[in-house]
Coordinates of C-alpha atoms and ligand atoms in Angstrom, one line a residue:
X1389 CA 133.2 185.1 179.0
X1390 CA 129.2 185.2 179.5
X1391 CA 129.1 188.7 178.9
X1392 CA 131.1 187.4 175.1
X1393 CA 129.1 184.2 174.8
X1394 CA 126.0 186.1 175.5
X1395 CA 126.5 188.8 171.8
X1396 CA 128.5 186.4 170.2
X1397 CA 127.8 182.6 168.4
X1398 CA 130.3 180.0 167.8
X1399 CA 129.8 179.1 163.6
X1400 CA 132.0 176.0 162.7
X1401 CA 132.4 173.3 160.4
X1402 CA 134.8 170.4 160.5
X1403 CA 137.0 168.6 157.4
X1404 CA 137.1 164.7 158.1
X1405 CA 140.3 162.9 156.9
X1406 CA 138.9 159.4 156.7
X1407 CA 141.3 156.3 155.5
X1408 CA 139.1 153.8 153.2
X1409 CA 139.6 150.2 154.1
X1410 CA 141.3 149.1 151.1
X1411 CA 144.0 146.8 150.6
X1412 CA 145.9 148.6 148.5
X1413 CA 146.9 152.1 147.8
X1414 CA 144.9 154.4 146.0
X1415 CA 147.4 154.9 142.2
X1416 CA 149.7 152.3 142.6
X1417 CA 149.8 148.6 144.1
X1418 CA 151.5 149.3 147.8
X1419 CA 150.1 147.6 150.3
X1420 CA 147.9 149.5 153.6
X1421 CA 149.3 147.6 156.2
X1422 CA 149.3 150.5 159.8
X1423 CA 153.2 149.8 161.0
X1424 CA 155.1 148.7 158.6
X1425 CA 158.9 149.5 158.8
X1426 CA 159.2 152.9 157.4
X1427 CA 159.6 152.8 154.0
X1428 CA 158.5 150.1 153.0
X1429 CA 155.4 150.1 151.6
X1430 CA 156.0 152.2 148.5
X1431 CA 156.7 152.5 144.8
X1432 CA 157.8 154.7 141.5
X1433 CA 154.0 156.1 141.3
X1434 CA 153.5 156.6 145.0
X1435 CA 157.1 158.1 145.6
X1436 CA 156.4 160.6 142.6
X1437 CA 159.2 159.2 140.1
X1438 CA 159.0 160.9 137.1
X1439 CA 156.7 159.2 134.7
X1440 CA 155.6 156.8 136.5
X1441 CA 152.1 156.7 135.8
X1442 CA 148.3 156.3 138.2
X1443 CA 145.7 154.0 137.9
X1444 CA 142.6 154.2 140.6
X1445 CA 141.7 151.8 142.7
X1446 CA 138.2 150.8 142.0
X1447 CA 137.5 149.2 145.7
X1448 CA 138.9 153.0 147.0
X1449 CA 135.8 154.7 144.6
X1450 CA 133.4 152.0 145.4
X1451 CA 134.3 152.5 149.4
X1452 CA 133.7 156.2 148.5
X1453 CA 130.5 156.5 146.9
X1454 CA 129.0 153.5 149.8
X1455 CA 129.6 156.5 152.2
X1456 CA 128.5 159.7 150.0
X1457 CA 125.3 157.8 149.3
X1458 CA 124.9 157.1 153.4
X1459 CA 125.3 160.3 154.3
X1460 CA 122.5 162.0 151.4
X1461 CA 125.4 163.2 148.8
X1462 CA 124.1 163.0 144.9
X1463 CA 127.1 161.3 143.2
X1464 CA 128.0 162.9 140.1
X1465 CA 128.3 160.2 136.7
X1466 CA 131.5 162.4 136.0
X1467 CA 133.8 164.0 138.5
X1468 CA 137.1 165.0 138.0
X1469 CA 140.6 164.2 140.1
X1470 CA 143.1 167.7 140.2
X1471 CA 146.6 168.4 141.0
X1472 CA 146.8 170.5 144.4
X1473 CA 150.0 172.0 144.7
X1474 CA 152.2 172.4 147.8
X1475 CA 155.9 172.2 149.3
X1476 CA 156.2 169.7 152.0
X1477 CA 158.6 167.4 152.5
X1478 CA 156.9 164.5 152.5
X1479 CA 155.0 165.2 149.8
X1480 CA 157.6 164.3 147.0
X1481 CA 155.6 164.5 143.3
X1482 CA 155.2 168.3 145.3
X1483 CA 151.3 167.7 144.6
X1484 CA 148.5 166.1 145.5
X1485 CA 146.2 164.4 143.7
X1486 CA 142.6 165.6 145.3
X1487 CA 139.4 166.9 143.8
X1488 CA 138.5 170.5 143.4
X1489 CA 135.7 171.8 141.6
X1490 CA 134.4 168.8 140.5
X1491 CA 134.2 166.2 143.5
X1492 CA 132.5 163.1 143.3
X1493 CA 129.3 163.8 145.8
X1494 CA 127.3 167.0 146.9
X1495 CA 125.0 168.2 149.1
X1496 CA 124.1 165.3 152.1
X1497 CA 123.1 165.4 155.7
X1498 CA 124.0 163.2 159.1
X1499 CA 121.3 163.9 161.5
X1500 CA 122.7 164.0 164.7
X1501 CA 120.8 163.5 168.2
X1502 CA 121.7 166.3 170.4
X1503 CA 121.8 166.2 174.7
X1504 CA 118.3 167.4 175.0
X1505 CA 116.9 164.8 173.0
X1506 CA 116.4 167.1 169.7
X1507 CA 117.5 166.0 165.9
X1508 CA 120.0 168.5 164.4
X1509 CA 120.9 168.1 160.1
X1510 CA 124.1 169.1 160.3
X1511 CA 125.0 169.6 155.9
X1512 CA 127.5 167.8 153.8
X1513 CA 129.2 170.9 151.7
X1514 CA 131.2 167.2 149.1
X1515 CA 132.9 164.3 149.9
X1516 CA 135.7 163.7 148.2
X1517 CA 138.8 161.5 147.1
X1518 CA 142.5 161.9 147.5
X1519 CA 145.4 160.7 148.2
X1520 CA 147.7 161.1 151.6
X1521 CA 150.9 162.7 152.1
X1522 CA 153.1 161.1 153.8
X1523 CA 154.6 161.5 157.8
X1524 CA 157.2 163.3 159.0
X1525 CA 158.9 162.9 162.4
X1526 CA 161.5 166.0 164.2
X1527 CA 163.8 163.9 166.2
X1528 CA 166.4 165.8 168.3
X1529 CA 168.8 164.4 165.0
X1530 CA 166.7 166.1 162.3
X1531 CA 163.4 164.7 160.5
X1532 CA 162.8 161.9 159.0
X1533 CA 160.0 161.3 156.2
X1534 CA 158.2 157.4 156.1
X1535 CA 156.4 157.8 152.8
X1536 CA 153.6 154.3 153.6
X1537 CA 151.1 156.6 154.0
X1538 CA 152.1 158.1 150.7
X1539 CA 149.1 157.9 148.4
X1540 CA 147.2 155.7 150.9
X1541 CA 143.4 156.5 149.7
X1542 CA 141.6 159.4 151.6
X1543 CA 138.0 160.4 151.6
X1544 CA 137.6 164.1 153.2
X1545 CA 134.5 164.8 154.0
X1546 CA 133.3 168.8 154.6
X1547 CA 130.7 169.8 157.3
X1548 CA 128.4 172.8 156.3
X1549 CA 128.8 175.5 158.8
X1550 CA 126.3 173.7 160.9
X1551 CA 128.2 173.6 163.9
X1552 CA 126.7 176.1 166.6
X1553 CA 128.6 174.4 169.8
X1554 CA 131.9 172.5 171.2
X1555 CA 129.9 170.0 171.2
X1556 CA 127.6 169.8 168.3
X1557 CA 131.1 168.7 166.2
X1558 CA 132.0 166.4 169.2
X1559 CA 128.3 164.5 168.7
X1560 CA 128.6 165.4 165.3
X1561 CA 132.2 162.8 165.1
X1562 CA 131.0 161.0 166.9
X1563 CA 128.1 159.6 164.5
X1564 CA 129.9 160.3 161.5
X1565 CA 132.5 157.9 162.9
X1566 CA 129.6 155.6 163.9
X1567 CA 127.8 155.6 160.3
X1568 CA 131.6 155.0 158.9
X1569 CA 132.6 151.8 160.8
X1570 CA 128.9 150.6 159.7
X1571 CA 128.9 150.9 156.2
X1572 CA 132.8 149.2 157.2
X1573 CA 133.8 152.3 154.8
X1574 CA 136.9 152.9 157.6
X1575 CA 137.9 151.7 160.7
X1576 CA 138.0 155.4 161.4
X1577 CA 141.2 154.1 163.6
X1578 CA 142.5 158.3 165.1
X1579 CA 144.9 156.5 166.7
X1580 CA 147.0 155.4 163.6
X1581 CA 145.3 158.2 161.8
X1582 CA 142.7 156.5 160.1
X1583 CA 140.0 159.8 160.6
X1584 CA 141.2 163.6 161.2
X1585 CA 139.7 166.2 161.2
X1586 CA 140.7 170.2 161.0
X1587 CA 138.2 172.6 163.3
X1588 CA 137.0 175.7 161.2
X1589 CA 135.2 177.9 163.5
X1590 CA 134.5 181.8 163.0
X1591 CA 131.9 183.9 165.9
X1592 CA 129.6 186.4 165.2
X1593 CA 127.1 188.5 166.5
X1594 CA 124.4 187.5 167.6
X1595 CA 121.2 187.6 165.2
X1596 CA 123.5 188.7 162.5
X1597 CA 123.7 186.2 159.8
X1598 CA 126.8 187.4 157.6
X1599 CA 130.2 185.0 159.0
X1600 CA 132.6 186.5 160.8
X1601 CA 136.0 185.4 159.8
X1602 CA 137.3 182.0 160.8
X1603 CA 140.9 180.3 161.6
X1604 CA 141.0 176.5 161.0
X1605 CA 142.5 174.7 164.3
X1606 CA 144.7 171.4 162.1
X1607 CA 146.1 168.1 163.8
X1608 CA 143.7 167.5 166.2
X1609 CA 143.1 164.2 167.1
X1610 CA 140.8 162.9 169.3
X1611 CA 137.3 164.3 169.6
X1612 CA 137.9 165.5 172.9
X1613 CA 140.8 167.2 171.7
X1614 CA 138.5 169.5 169.1
X1615 CA 135.8 170.6 171.2
X1616 CA 138.5 171.3 173.7
X1617 CA 140.4 173.1 171.0
X1618 CA 137.1 175.0 170.4
X1619 CA 136.3 176.0 173.1
X1620 CA 139.6 177.5 172.8
X1621 CA 139.1 179.4 169.7
X1622 CA 136.3 180.5 170.3
X1623 CA 137.6 181.9 174.0
X1624 CA 140.6 183.9 172.1
X1625 CA 138.9 185.0 169.1
X1626 CA 136.1 186.8 171.6
X1627 CA 139.1 188.4 173.2
X1628 CA 139.9 190.0 170.1
X1629 CA 137.0 191.3 168.6
X1630 CA 136.0 192.6 172.7
X1631 CA 139.0 194.4 172.0
X1632 CA 137.6 195.7 168.3
X1633 CA 140.6 193.6 166.7
X1634 CA 140.4 191.5 163.5
X1635 CA 140.5 187.7 163.9
X1636 CA 143.3 186.6 161.2
X1637 CA 142.6 184.7 158.6
X1638 CA 144.9 182.1 159.9
X1639 CA 146.0 177.7 160.8
X1640 CA 146.7 176.9 164.3
X1641 CA 147.6 174.3 165.3
X1642 CA 146.1 172.6 169.0
X1643 CA 149.2 171.6 171.2
X1644 CA 147.4 169.0 174.2
X1645 CA 149.7 169.7 176.1
X1646 CA 149.5 173.5 176.9
X1647 CA 146.2 173.5 176.0
X1648 CA 146.3 176.3 173.6
X1649 CA 145.6 176.8 169.7
X1650 CA 149.2 178.3 167.7
X1651 CA 150.0 179.8 165.1
X1652 CA 151.1 177.6 161.8
X1653 CA 150.8 179.5 159.2
X1654 CA 148.7 182.5 157.7
X1655 CA 146.0 180.0 155.7
X1656 CA 146.9 179.4 152.0
X1657 CA 144.1 181.1 149.1
X1658 CA 143.1 178.1 147.5
X1659 CA 144.6 180.3 144.4
X1660 CA 148.2 179.7 145.8
X1661 CA 147.5 176.0 145.3
X1662 CA 147.7 176.7 141.6
X1663 CA 144.6 174.0 141.4
X1664 CA 144.7 172.3 138.1
X1665 CA 142.7 169.2 136.4
X1666 CA 145.5 165.6 136.8
X1667 CA 146.4 164.8 133.2
X1668 CA 147.4 161.2 134.7
X1669 CA 143.4 160.0 134.6
X1670 CA 141.0 160.1 133.3
X1671 CA 137.8 162.0 134.5
X1672 CA 136.1 159.7 137.0
X1673 CA 132.6 158.1 135.0
X1674 CA 130.3 156.1 137.4
X1675 CA 127.5 154.2 136.0
X1676 CA 124.2 155.1 137.7
X1677 CA 123.2 151.6 137.7
X1678 CA 127.1 150.6 139.4
X1679 CA 125.6 153.3 141.8
X1680 CA 122.5 152.0 142.3
X1681 CA 123.7 148.4 143.6
X1682 CA 125.7 150.3 145.7
X1683 CA 122.8 152.2 147.5
X1684 CA 120.4 149.1 147.4
X1685 CA 123.5 147.3 148.8
X1686 CA 123.4 149.9 151.6
X1687 CA 123.8 148.4 155.1
X1688 CA 121.2 149.6 157.8
X1689 CA 122.2 153.2 158.9
X1690 CA 122.9 153.1 162.8
X1691 CA 120.1 156.1 163.7
X1692 CA 117.9 153.5 162.2
X1693 CA 118.8 150.3 163.4
X1694 CA 118.4 151.9 167.1
X1695 CA 115.1 153.0 166.4
X1696 CA 113.8 149.1 165.0
X1697 CA 115.3 148.2 168.1
X1698 CA 112.9 150.6 169.9
X1699 CA 110.4 149.2 168.1
X1700 CA 110.6 146.1 167.6
X1701 CA 112.3 144.3 170.6
X1702 CA 109.8 147.2 173.0
X1703 CA 113.1 148.0 174.1
X1704 CA 113.5 152.3 176.1
X1705 CA 115.7 154.4 173.8
X1706 CA 119.2 154.2 176.0
X1707 CA 119.0 150.7 175.4
X1708 CA 118.8 151.3 171.8
X1709 CA 121.4 153.7 171.3
X1710 CA 123.9 151.6 173.8
X1711 CA 123.0 148.4 171.6
X1712 CA 123.9 149.6 168.1
X1713 CA 126.7 151.5 169.0
X1714 CA 128.9 149.5 166.7
X1715 CA 127.8 147.3 164.5
X1716 CA 128.9 143.9 165.4
X1717 CA 127.7 145.2 168.7
X1718 CA 123.7 145.4 167.2
X1719 CA 124.5 141.9 165.7
X1720 CA 125.5 140.0 168.7
X1721 CA 122.1 141.2 170.9
X1722 CA 119.9 140.4 167.3
X1723 CA 121.7 137.0 167.2
X1724 CA 121.0 136.3 171.2
X1725 CA 117.6 137.4 171.1
X1726 CA 117.3 135.1 168.8
X1727 CA 117.7 132.6 170.5
X1728 CA 116.6 133.8 173.9
X1729 CA 113.0 135.5 173.1
X1730 CA 113.7 138.1 176.0
X1731 CA 114.9 141.0 174.5
X1732 CA 114.9 143.6 178.2
X1733 CA 116.8 140.6 179.9
X1734 CA 118.8 140.0 176.8
X1735 CA 119.5 144.0 176.8
X1736 CA 120.1 144.2 180.6
X1737 CA 122.5 141.4 180.3
X1738 CA 124.3 142.8 177.3
X1739 CA 125.0 146.3 179.1
X1740 CA 125.9 144.8 181.9
X1741 CA 127.9 141.7 182.5
X1742 CA 128.6 141.2 179.3
X1743 CA 130.3 144.4 178.1
X1744 CA 132.5 145.1 181.0
X1745 CA 133.5 141.8 180.5
X1746 CA 134.4 142.7 177.5
X1747 CA 135.9 146.6 178.2
X1748 CA 138.1 144.1 181.3
X1749 CA 139.1 142.1 178.6
X1750 CA 140.3 144.6 175.8
X1751 CA 138.1 142.8 173.0
X1752 CA 134.9 144.5 172.0
X1753 CA 131.6 142.2 171.6
X1754 CA 131.3 140.5 168.5
X1755 CA 130.4 137.4 166.5
X1756 CA 133.5 136.8 164.1
X1757 CA 135.9 135.9 164.0
X1758 CA 134.3 133.9 167.0
X1759 CA 131.8 135.2 169.6
X1760 CA 133.6 137.5 171.7
X1761 CA 134.1 137.3 174.6
X1762 CA 131.2 134.3 174.5
X1763 CA 128.1 132.7 172.2
X1764 CA 125.1 133.9 172.0
X1765 CA 123.9 130.6 172.7
X1766 CA 126.2 130.5 175.4
X1767 CA 124.0 133.5 177.1
X1768 CA 120.5 132.1 175.9
X1769 CA 121.9 128.7 177.5
X1770 CA 122.0 130.6 181.0
X1771 CA 119.2 132.5 181.0
X1772 CA 117.0 130.3 180.2
X1773 CA 118.6 128.6 183.4
X1774 CA 117.6 132.0 185.2
X1775 CA 114.2 131.8 184.2
X1776 CA 112.7 128.4 185.0
X1777 CA 114.5 129.4 188.3
X1778 CA 117.1 127.0 188.3
X1779 CA 119.5 128.7 189.1
X1780 CA 119.4 133.0 191.0
X1781 CA 120.5 136.0 189.5
X1782 CA 124.0 136.4 191.2
X1783 CA 124.7 132.7 190.9
X1784 CA 123.9 133.1 187.3
X1785 CA 126.4 136.3 187.4
X1786 CA 129.2 133.7 188.8
X1787 CA 128.3 130.9 186.1
X1788 CA 128.8 133.6 182.9
X1789 CA 132.5 134.7 184.8
X1790 CA 133.1 131.0 184.1
X1791 CA 131.7 130.0 180.7
X1792 CA 134.0 133.1 179.2
X1793 CA 137.1 131.9 181.1
X1794 CA 136.8 128.3 180.1
X1795 CA 134.1 128.5 177.2
X1796 CA 132.0 125.3 178.9
X1797 CA 128.1 125.5 178.7
X1798 CA 126.3 127.1 182.0
X1799 CA 124.3 123.7 182.9
X1800 CA 127.2 121.5 182.7
X1801 CA 128.8 124.8 184.9
X1802 CA 125.7 124.8 187.2
X1803 CA 125.6 120.7 187.7
X1804 CA 130.1 120.9 188.4
X1805 CA 129.2 124.2 191.7
X1806 CA 125.9 123.1 193.1
X1807 CA 124.4 125.9 192.2
X1808 CA 121.1 124.5 191.4
X1809 CA 118.1 126.8 193.5
X1810 CA 116.2 124.5 195.6
X1811 CA 112.9 125.8 194.2
X1812 CA 111.1 123.0 195.7
X1813 CA 108.0 123.6 197.6
X1814 CA 108.1 120.6 200.2
X1815 CA 112.1 121.2 200.3
X1816 CA 111.4 125.0 201.4
X1817 CA 108.8 124.4 203.3
X1818 CA 110.2 122.3 205.7
X1819 CA 113.3 124.4 206.2
X1820 CA 111.2 127.4 206.9
X1821 CA 109.1 125.1 209.2
X1822 CA 112.9 124.7 210.8
X1823 CA 113.4 128.6 211.2
X1824 CA 109.5 129.1 212.3
X1825 CA 109.9 126.4 215.2
X1826 CA 113.7 127.7 216.3
X1827 CA 112.4 131.3 217.3
X1828 CA 109.4 132.3 218.2
X1829 CA 109.9 135.4 219.5
X1830 CA 110.2 136.6 216.3
X1831 CA 107.7 135.1 215.6
X1832 CA 105.5 136.8 217.7
X1833 CA 106.5 140.0 216.8
X1834 CA 105.6 139.5 212.8
X1835 CA 101.9 138.5 213.9
X1836 CA 102.1 141.1 216.0
X1837 CA 102.9 143.9 213.3
X1838 CA 106.7 143.9 213.0
X1839 CA 106.8 143.4 209.3
X1840 CA 109.8 144.8 208.7
X1841 CA 111.2 140.9 210.4
X1842 CA 110.8 138.9 207.2
X1843 CA 114.7 140.2 206.3
X1844 CA 115.8 138.2 208.7
X1845 CA 113.5 135.1 208.4
X1846 CA 114.2 134.9 204.6
X1847 CA 118.0 135.2 205.9
X1848 CA 117.4 132.4 208.6
X1849 CA 116.5 130.6 205.4
X1850 CA 119.1 131.0 202.7
X1851 CA 121.6 130.1 205.2
X1852 CA 119.9 127.1 206.5
X1853 CA 120.1 126.2 203.0
X1854 CA 123.9 127.4 201.6
X1855 CA 122.0 130.8 199.9
X1856 CA 120.7 128.0 197.5
X1857 CA 116.8 128.9 198.6
X1858 CA 115.2 130.7 195.5
X1859 CA 114.4 133.7 197.8
X1860 CA 111.2 135.0 195.3
X1861 CA 109.8 131.2 196.3
X1862 CA 110.5 131.5 200.4
X1863 CA 109.7 135.7 200.6
X1864 CA 106.0 133.4 199.7
X1865 CA 106.1 130.8 201.2
X1866 CA 107.2 132.6 204.7
X1867 CA 104.6 134.8 204.2
X1868 CA 101.8 132.3 204.2
X1869 CA 103.3 130.6 207.0
X1870 CA 103.4 133.5 209.0
X1871 CA 100.1 134.8 208.9
X1872 CA 98.8 130.8 208.3
Ligands
ADP101 P1 138.5 177.0 152.7 O1 139.1 177.6 151.6 O2 139.3 178.1 154.2 O3 139.8 175.5 153.3 P2 135.8 176.1 152.6 O4 135.0 177.2 152.7 O5 136.8 174.7 152.1 O6 137.0 177.3 153.3 O7 135.2 175.1 154.5 C1 136.0 174.3 154.7 C2 135.2 174.7 156.3 O8 135.1 175.7 156.8 C3 134.0 173.9 156.0 O9 133.9 173.0 156.9 C4 133.0 175.3 156.1 O10 131.7 174.5 156.8 C5 134.1 176.0 157.3 N1 133.8 177.2 156.9 C6 133.9 178.5 155.7 N2 133.8 179.3 156.0 C7 133.1 179.2 157.6 C8 133.2 180.8 159.2 N3 132.8 181.9 158.6 N4 133.5 180.0 160.0 C9 133.1 178.6 160.1 N5 133.6 177.9 159.6 C10 133.1 178.3 158.3
MG102 MG1 139.2 173.3 152.2
ZN103 ZN1 153.3 152.7 145.6

């Protein structure tokens, strides 16, 4: 493989289907709720009864436009729906309504950050609207078809063949998902089929510009599998080329159990689909002023927000990246910083304890419908007690866990459990004097140069105070007294 890798380089382009977060389907009023019993969210329109007429869902158009604008595309004032014909049991009309030669949007880009920290722009060829098909389940008693998915609103986002490795494909998908989640265009839930990816890959001789024959791996339902499927396919194609043979243009299915891609069918060419304009739908005309309104309301992108976090809060790039992973997490962080003005301290607590607790409880950090796993104000109260020296860092962790369980305030919990640190210099001074008096040999050794004994003295004071002395203060007072 090593030698092959030197000779050939992968060329990868991804087609991503994303379900738009509308309450009803794209051409009828049926619900889009996931998990409903089979064939309960259907009607004559999405079942393709003869004579039933589609009506375009304006909400789906708005979400699609938002995604396309955020991806830097030109959204066209006029786009056209087309029928894409193929036969499959889960497609009752015998065609899918999609967009073909006049898509909603073209010519965008998504910037991804590579592992070495550099940025790479991946071209977006097009974004178009289409409807989903049903779902076939093959069981021992035959094949069953659930038409609930028929007519769910989708956008297909097609990338340029700009991705140069399976890892870049993974990073592109992660960035795309994050962007779409921020836009609230889709929940991007891969388990529920809201985000699906077809991966196209070919090899070309290094340094050559002409692309080789590609294959398309379908049905890859996790980003890790996309990475694995591409790596597998690159290896398979390399062996074919090494033998002097030609790669066949075909569609493959990824089998995650076996870790291999298997031929599904030879690839249709577009003329096999007999595309023609959908006669039952008007061309989609968008008012430029309406589009500009949508552009004006686009939320800050995750990348822009991370950059702002670095600059405005003086956070390391790493922190800014973690804190902007999701929009709810970033919102939560900003609310906490508004309540406790030490961004790095808040960041440390969010990235450490708060995210850990949220993961354990299986609930993402968020402000709504109610603040989870705790409210920013509750964390702020806790951090203020710690900053004032009232409680130690380890006591603060203990209190945080209790706040999450009981929803009570930090001050109350600290008082009730007697967790206040002793920060009173006179009280600590008396304890320290007692320790010094009790250990004359160690005192002499310390004064004779055994500086390491400071830990022993601190430990003794902590013991006498039941662990509640402020350790920084103990350290300073001890040194003063031992030296003096
Ligand atoms: P098809 O007609 O087979 O669907 P498209 O031209 O529509 O092919 O491209 C589909 C996807 O495949 C796009 O993401 C595109 O970037 C990618 N692609 C096209 N040609 C190649 C190639 N030779 N190698 C790898 N990817 C490619
Ligand atoms: Mg295509
Ligand atoms: Zn319907």
